[in-house]
Short mmCIF file of C-alpha atoms in Angstrom, two decimals:
data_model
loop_
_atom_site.label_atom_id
_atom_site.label_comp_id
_atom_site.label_asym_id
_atom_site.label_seq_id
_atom_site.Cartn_x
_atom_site.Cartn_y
_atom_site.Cartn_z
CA UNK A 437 83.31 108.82 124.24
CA UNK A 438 82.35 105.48 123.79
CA UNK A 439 85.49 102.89 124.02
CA UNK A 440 85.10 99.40 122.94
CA UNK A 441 87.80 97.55 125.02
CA UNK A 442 89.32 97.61 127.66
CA UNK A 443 92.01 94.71 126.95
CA UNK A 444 92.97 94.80 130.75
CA UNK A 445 90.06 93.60 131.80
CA UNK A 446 89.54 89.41 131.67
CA UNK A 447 88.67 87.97 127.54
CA UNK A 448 85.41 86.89 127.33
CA UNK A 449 86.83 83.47 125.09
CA UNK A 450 83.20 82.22 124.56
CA UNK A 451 82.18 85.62 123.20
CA UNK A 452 85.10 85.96 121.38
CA UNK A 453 84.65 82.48 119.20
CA UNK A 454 81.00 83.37 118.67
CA UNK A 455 82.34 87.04 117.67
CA UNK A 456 84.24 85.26 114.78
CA UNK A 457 81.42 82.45 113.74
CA UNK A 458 79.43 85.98 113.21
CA UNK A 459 82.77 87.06 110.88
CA UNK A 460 82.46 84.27 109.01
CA UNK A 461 78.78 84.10 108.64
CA UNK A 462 79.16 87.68 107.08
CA UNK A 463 82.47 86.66 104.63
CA UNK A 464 80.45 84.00 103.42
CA UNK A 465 77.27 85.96 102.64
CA UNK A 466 79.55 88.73 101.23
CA UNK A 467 81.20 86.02 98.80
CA UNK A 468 78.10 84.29 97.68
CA UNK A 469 77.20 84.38 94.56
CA UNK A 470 80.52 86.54 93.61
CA UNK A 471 81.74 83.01 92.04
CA UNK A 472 85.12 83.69 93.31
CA UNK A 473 87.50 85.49 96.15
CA UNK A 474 89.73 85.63 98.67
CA UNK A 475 87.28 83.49 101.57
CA UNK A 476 90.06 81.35 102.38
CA UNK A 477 92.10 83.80 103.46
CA UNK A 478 89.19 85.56 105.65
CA UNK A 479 88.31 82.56 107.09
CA UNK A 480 91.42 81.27 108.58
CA UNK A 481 92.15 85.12 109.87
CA UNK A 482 88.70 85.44 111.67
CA UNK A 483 89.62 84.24 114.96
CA UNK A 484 92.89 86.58 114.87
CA UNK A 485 90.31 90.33 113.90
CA UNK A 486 87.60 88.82 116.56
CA UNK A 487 90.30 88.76 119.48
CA UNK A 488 91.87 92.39 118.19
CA UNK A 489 88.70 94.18 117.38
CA UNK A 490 86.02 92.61 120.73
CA UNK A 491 89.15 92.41 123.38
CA UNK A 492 92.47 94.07 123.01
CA UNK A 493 92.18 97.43 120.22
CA UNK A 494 90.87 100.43 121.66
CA UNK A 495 88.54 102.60 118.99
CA UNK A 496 85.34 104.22 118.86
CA UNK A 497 83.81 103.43 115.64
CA UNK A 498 81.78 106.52 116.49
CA UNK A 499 84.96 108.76 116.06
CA UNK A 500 87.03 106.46 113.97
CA UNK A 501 89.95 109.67 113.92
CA UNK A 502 89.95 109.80 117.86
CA UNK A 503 93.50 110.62 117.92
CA UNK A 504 94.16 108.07 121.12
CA UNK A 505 93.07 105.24 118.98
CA UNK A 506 94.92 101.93 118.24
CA UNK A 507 95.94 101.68 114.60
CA UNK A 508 95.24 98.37 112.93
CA UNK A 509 96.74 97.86 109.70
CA UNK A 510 96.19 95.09 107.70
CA UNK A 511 99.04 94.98 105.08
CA UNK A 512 97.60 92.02 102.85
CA UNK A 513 94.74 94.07 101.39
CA UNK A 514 93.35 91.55 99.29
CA UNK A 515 92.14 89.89 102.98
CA UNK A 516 89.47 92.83 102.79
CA UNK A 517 86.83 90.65 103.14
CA UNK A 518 87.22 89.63 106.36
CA UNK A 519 88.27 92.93 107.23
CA UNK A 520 84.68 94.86 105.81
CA UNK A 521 82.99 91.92 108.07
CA UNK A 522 84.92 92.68 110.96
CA UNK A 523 83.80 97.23 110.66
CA UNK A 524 80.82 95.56 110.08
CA UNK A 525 80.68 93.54 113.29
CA UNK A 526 82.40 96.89 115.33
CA UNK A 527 80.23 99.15 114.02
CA UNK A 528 81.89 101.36 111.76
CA UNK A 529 80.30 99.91 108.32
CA UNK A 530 76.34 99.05 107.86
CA UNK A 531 76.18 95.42 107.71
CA UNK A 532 73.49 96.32 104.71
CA UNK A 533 76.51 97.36 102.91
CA UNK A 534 78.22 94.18 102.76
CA UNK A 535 76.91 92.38 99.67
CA UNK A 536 77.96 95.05 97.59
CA UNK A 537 81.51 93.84 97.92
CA UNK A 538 83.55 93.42 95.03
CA UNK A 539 80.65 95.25 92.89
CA UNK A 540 81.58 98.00 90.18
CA UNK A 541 81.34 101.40 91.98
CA UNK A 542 81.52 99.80 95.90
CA UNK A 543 83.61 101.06 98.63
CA UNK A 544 83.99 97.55 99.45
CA UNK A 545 86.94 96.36 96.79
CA UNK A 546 88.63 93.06 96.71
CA UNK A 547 91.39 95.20 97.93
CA UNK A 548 90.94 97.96 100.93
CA UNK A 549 91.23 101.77 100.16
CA UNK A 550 91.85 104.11 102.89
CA UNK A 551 88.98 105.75 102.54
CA UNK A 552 86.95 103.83 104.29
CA UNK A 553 85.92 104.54 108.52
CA UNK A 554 88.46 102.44 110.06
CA UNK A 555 91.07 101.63 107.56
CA UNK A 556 94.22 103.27 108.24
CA UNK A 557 96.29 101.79 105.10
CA UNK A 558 95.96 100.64 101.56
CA UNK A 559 96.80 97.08 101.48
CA UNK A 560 97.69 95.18 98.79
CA UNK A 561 100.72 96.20 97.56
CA UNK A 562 102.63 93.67 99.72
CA UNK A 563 105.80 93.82 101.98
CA UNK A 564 104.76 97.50 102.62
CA UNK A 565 102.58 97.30 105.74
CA UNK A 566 105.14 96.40 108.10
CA UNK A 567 107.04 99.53 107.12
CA UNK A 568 103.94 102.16 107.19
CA UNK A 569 103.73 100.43 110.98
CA UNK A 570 106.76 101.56 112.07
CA UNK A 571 106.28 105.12 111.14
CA UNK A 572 103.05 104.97 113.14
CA UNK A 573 104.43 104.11 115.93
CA UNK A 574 107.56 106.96 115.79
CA UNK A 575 105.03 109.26 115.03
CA UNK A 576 103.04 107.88 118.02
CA UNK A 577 105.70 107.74 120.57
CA UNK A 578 107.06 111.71 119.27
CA UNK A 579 103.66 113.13 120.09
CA UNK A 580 103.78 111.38 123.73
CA UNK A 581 100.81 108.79 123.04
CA UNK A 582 100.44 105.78 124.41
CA UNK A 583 98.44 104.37 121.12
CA UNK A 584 99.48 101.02 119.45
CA UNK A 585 100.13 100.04 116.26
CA UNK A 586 99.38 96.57 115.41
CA UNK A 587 100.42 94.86 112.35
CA UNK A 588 98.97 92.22 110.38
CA UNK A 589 101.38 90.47 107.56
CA UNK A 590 101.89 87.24 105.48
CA UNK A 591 104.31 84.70 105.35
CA UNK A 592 104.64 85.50 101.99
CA UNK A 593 105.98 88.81 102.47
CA UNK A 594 108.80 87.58 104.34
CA UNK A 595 110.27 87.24 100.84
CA UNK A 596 110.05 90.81 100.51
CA UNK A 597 113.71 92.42 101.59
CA UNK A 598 111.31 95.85 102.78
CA UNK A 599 110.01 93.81 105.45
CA UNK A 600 112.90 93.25 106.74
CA UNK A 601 114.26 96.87 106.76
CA UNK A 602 111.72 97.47 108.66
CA UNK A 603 111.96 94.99 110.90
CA UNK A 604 115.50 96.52 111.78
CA UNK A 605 114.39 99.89 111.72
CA UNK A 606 111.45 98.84 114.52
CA UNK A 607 114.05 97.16 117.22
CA UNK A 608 116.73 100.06 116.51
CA UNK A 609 114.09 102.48 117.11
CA UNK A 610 112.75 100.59 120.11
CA UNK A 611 109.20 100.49 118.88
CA UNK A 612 107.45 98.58 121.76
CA UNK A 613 104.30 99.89 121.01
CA UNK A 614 104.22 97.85 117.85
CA UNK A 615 102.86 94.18 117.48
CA UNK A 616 103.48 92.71 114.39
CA UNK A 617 100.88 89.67 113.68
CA UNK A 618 102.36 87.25 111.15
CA UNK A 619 99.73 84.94 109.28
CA UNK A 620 102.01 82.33 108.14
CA UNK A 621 98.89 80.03 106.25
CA UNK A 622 101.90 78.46 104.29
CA UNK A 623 100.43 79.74 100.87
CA UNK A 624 100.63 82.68 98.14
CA UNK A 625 99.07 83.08 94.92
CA UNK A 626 100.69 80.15 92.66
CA UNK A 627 101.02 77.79 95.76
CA UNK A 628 102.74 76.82 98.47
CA UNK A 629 105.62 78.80 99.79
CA UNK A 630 108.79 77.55 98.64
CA UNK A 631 111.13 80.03 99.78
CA UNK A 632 112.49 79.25 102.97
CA UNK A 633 111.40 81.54 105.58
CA UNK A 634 111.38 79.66 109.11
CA UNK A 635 112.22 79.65 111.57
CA UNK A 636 110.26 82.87 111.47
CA UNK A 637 110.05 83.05 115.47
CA UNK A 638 113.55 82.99 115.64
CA UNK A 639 114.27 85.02 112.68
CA UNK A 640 112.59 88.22 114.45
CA UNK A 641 113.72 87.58 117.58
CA UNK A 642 117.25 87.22 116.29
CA UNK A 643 116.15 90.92 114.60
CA UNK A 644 115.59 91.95 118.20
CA UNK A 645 111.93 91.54 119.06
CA UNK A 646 109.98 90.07 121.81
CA UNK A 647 108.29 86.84 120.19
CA UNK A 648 105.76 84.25 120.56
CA UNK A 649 104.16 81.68 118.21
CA UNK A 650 100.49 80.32 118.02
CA UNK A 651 97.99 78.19 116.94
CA UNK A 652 96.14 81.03 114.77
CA UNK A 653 92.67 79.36 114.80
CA UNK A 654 92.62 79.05 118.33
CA UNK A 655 90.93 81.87 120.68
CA UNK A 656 92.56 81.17 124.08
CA UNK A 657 95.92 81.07 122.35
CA UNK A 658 95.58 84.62 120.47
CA UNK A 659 94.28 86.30 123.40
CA UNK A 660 97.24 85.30 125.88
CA UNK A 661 99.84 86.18 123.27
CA UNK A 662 98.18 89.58 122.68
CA UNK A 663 98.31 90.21 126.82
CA UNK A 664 102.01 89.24 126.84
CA UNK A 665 102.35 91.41 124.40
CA UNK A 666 101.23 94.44 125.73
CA UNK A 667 104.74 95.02 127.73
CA UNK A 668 106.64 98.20 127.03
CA UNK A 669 110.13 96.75 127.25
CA UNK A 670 112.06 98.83 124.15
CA UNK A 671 111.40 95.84 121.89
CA UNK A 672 108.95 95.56 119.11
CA UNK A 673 106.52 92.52 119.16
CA UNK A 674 105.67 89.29 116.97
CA UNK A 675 103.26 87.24 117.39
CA UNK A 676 104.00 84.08 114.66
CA UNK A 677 100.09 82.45 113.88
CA UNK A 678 99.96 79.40 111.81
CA UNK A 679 96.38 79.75 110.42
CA UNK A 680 94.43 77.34 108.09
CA UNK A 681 92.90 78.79 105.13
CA UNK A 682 89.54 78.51 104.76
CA UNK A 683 89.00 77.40 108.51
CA UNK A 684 85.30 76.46 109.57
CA UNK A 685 84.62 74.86 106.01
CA UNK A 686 86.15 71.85 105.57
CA UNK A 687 85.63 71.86 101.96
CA UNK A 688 87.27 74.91 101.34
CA UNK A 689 89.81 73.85 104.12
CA UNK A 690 90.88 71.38 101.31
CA UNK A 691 91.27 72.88 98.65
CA UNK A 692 94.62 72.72 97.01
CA UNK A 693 94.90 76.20 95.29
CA UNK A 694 92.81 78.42 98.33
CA UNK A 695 94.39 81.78 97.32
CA UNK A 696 92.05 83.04 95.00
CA UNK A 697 89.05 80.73 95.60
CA UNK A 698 86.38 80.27 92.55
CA UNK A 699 82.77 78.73 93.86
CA UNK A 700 80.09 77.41 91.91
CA UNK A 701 76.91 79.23 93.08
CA UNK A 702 75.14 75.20 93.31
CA UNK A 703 77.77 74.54 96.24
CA UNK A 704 77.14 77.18 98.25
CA UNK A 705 73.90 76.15 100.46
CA UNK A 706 76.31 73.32 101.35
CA UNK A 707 79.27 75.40 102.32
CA UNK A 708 76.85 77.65 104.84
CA UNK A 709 75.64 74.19 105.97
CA UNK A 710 78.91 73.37 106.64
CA UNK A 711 80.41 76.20 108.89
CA UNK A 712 77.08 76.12 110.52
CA UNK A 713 77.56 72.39 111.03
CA UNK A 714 81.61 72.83 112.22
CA UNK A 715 80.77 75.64 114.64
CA UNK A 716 77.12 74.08 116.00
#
């Protein structure tokens, strides 16, 4: 069996940032000439699938049931774009496939279906990822693995009162083989969050987990947060990383409304320029 990491062993950081310029090569490709998306979103999240997928999750995309795997689950759905890119990059997915996202008929939706090697979850239907984490890793922990679950979430469903259940349920339950990875990008789908959520460090650590907090677009940052934690102490694990949408194109970078983005095909020679420019 053929496993891809061994998160023990030192991060390659290097690798790792040219592991997500590759990610965001292939979300741009995949968006072109779509007219519109969610490429903000998969931009500013590429740094954060890089460091899980090419250092710290174990999986064999050969065997994507292997029943020792980690279990990724990425509870905003509608970030599927950077998610196809990243089976893509691990092998799970032909990269040949990739254009077809967001096509009539694909198994690449603007949304992620289950049904697809290496997607545990349907995403979308926010403030229930969280929730389907936790009863991973019970059922993990009952049948004596030593598999983890980790958890990717948005700020904006920290307005959702299920997150929070589960967030209890997790610490009662002493789920330390959970890591919950918060994207708080400071935006939702009509504009900036207004609801007050922060501190949101503090808020789960008053809940009873272990907690850190990160710059989200920064590699060396991720990686040591992810190796601290990797301690089975009884408490579940957050990991707070403010991300910029659209990072790696400035001109999507500042763009006021960069939920749902819309593109004119004429700009996007420009935008490729650009990444390739930011990240030469």
């Amino acid at each position: 069996m053929s496993i891809k990491n061994h998160p023990a062993s030192p991060p390659d950081i290097p690798g790792l940032r040219s592991r997500a310029l590759n990610l965001r090569r292939k979300m741009m490709a995949m968006a072109r000439g779509k007219g519109e998306g969610y490429i903000a979103q998969g931009l500013g999240i590429a740094d954060c699938l890089a460091a899980i997928y090419f250092h710290e999750l174990r999986y064999d995309s050969a065997n994507p049931t292997w029943s020792e795997r980690d279990r990724f689950v990425l509870s905003t759905g509608h970030y599927s774009i950077a998610m196809y890119a990243t089976l893509a990059e691990a092998g799970y997915i032909d990269a040949a496939e990739l254009p077809t996202y967001g096509l009539n008929g694909s198994r690449l939706p603007m949304s992620t279906f289950d049904d697809l090697p290496g997607v545990e979850v349907v995403g979308g239907s926010l403030g229930h990822g969280l929730g389907q984490a936790v009863g991973m890793a019970m059922g993990l922990r009952l049948d004596g693995s030593e598999a983890r679950v980790i958890c990717e979430l948005s700020d904006g469903e920290l307005e959702e009162g299920s997150t929070w259940e589960a967030a209890m349920a997790s610490a009662t339950f002493k789920c330390d083989n959970l890591v919950a990875l918060i994207d708080c990008n400071g935006i939702q789908a009509d504009g900036p969050i207004t609801v007050k959520i922060e501190p949101v460090a503090d808020k789960f650590a008053a809940f009873g987990w272990d907690t850190a907090e990160v710059n989200g677009n920064d590699m060396a940052e991720l990686v040591d947060a992810l190796a601290r934690m990797r301690a089975r102490d009884e408490k579940p694990k957050a990991i707070v990383m403010r991300t910029t949408p659209g990072f790696g194109v400035p001109t999507i970078m500042k763009r006021e409304r960069a939920h749902f983005v819309r593109v004119d095909n004429s700009e996007w020679d420009a935008l490729v320029a650009e990444l390739e420019r930011e990240n030469g």
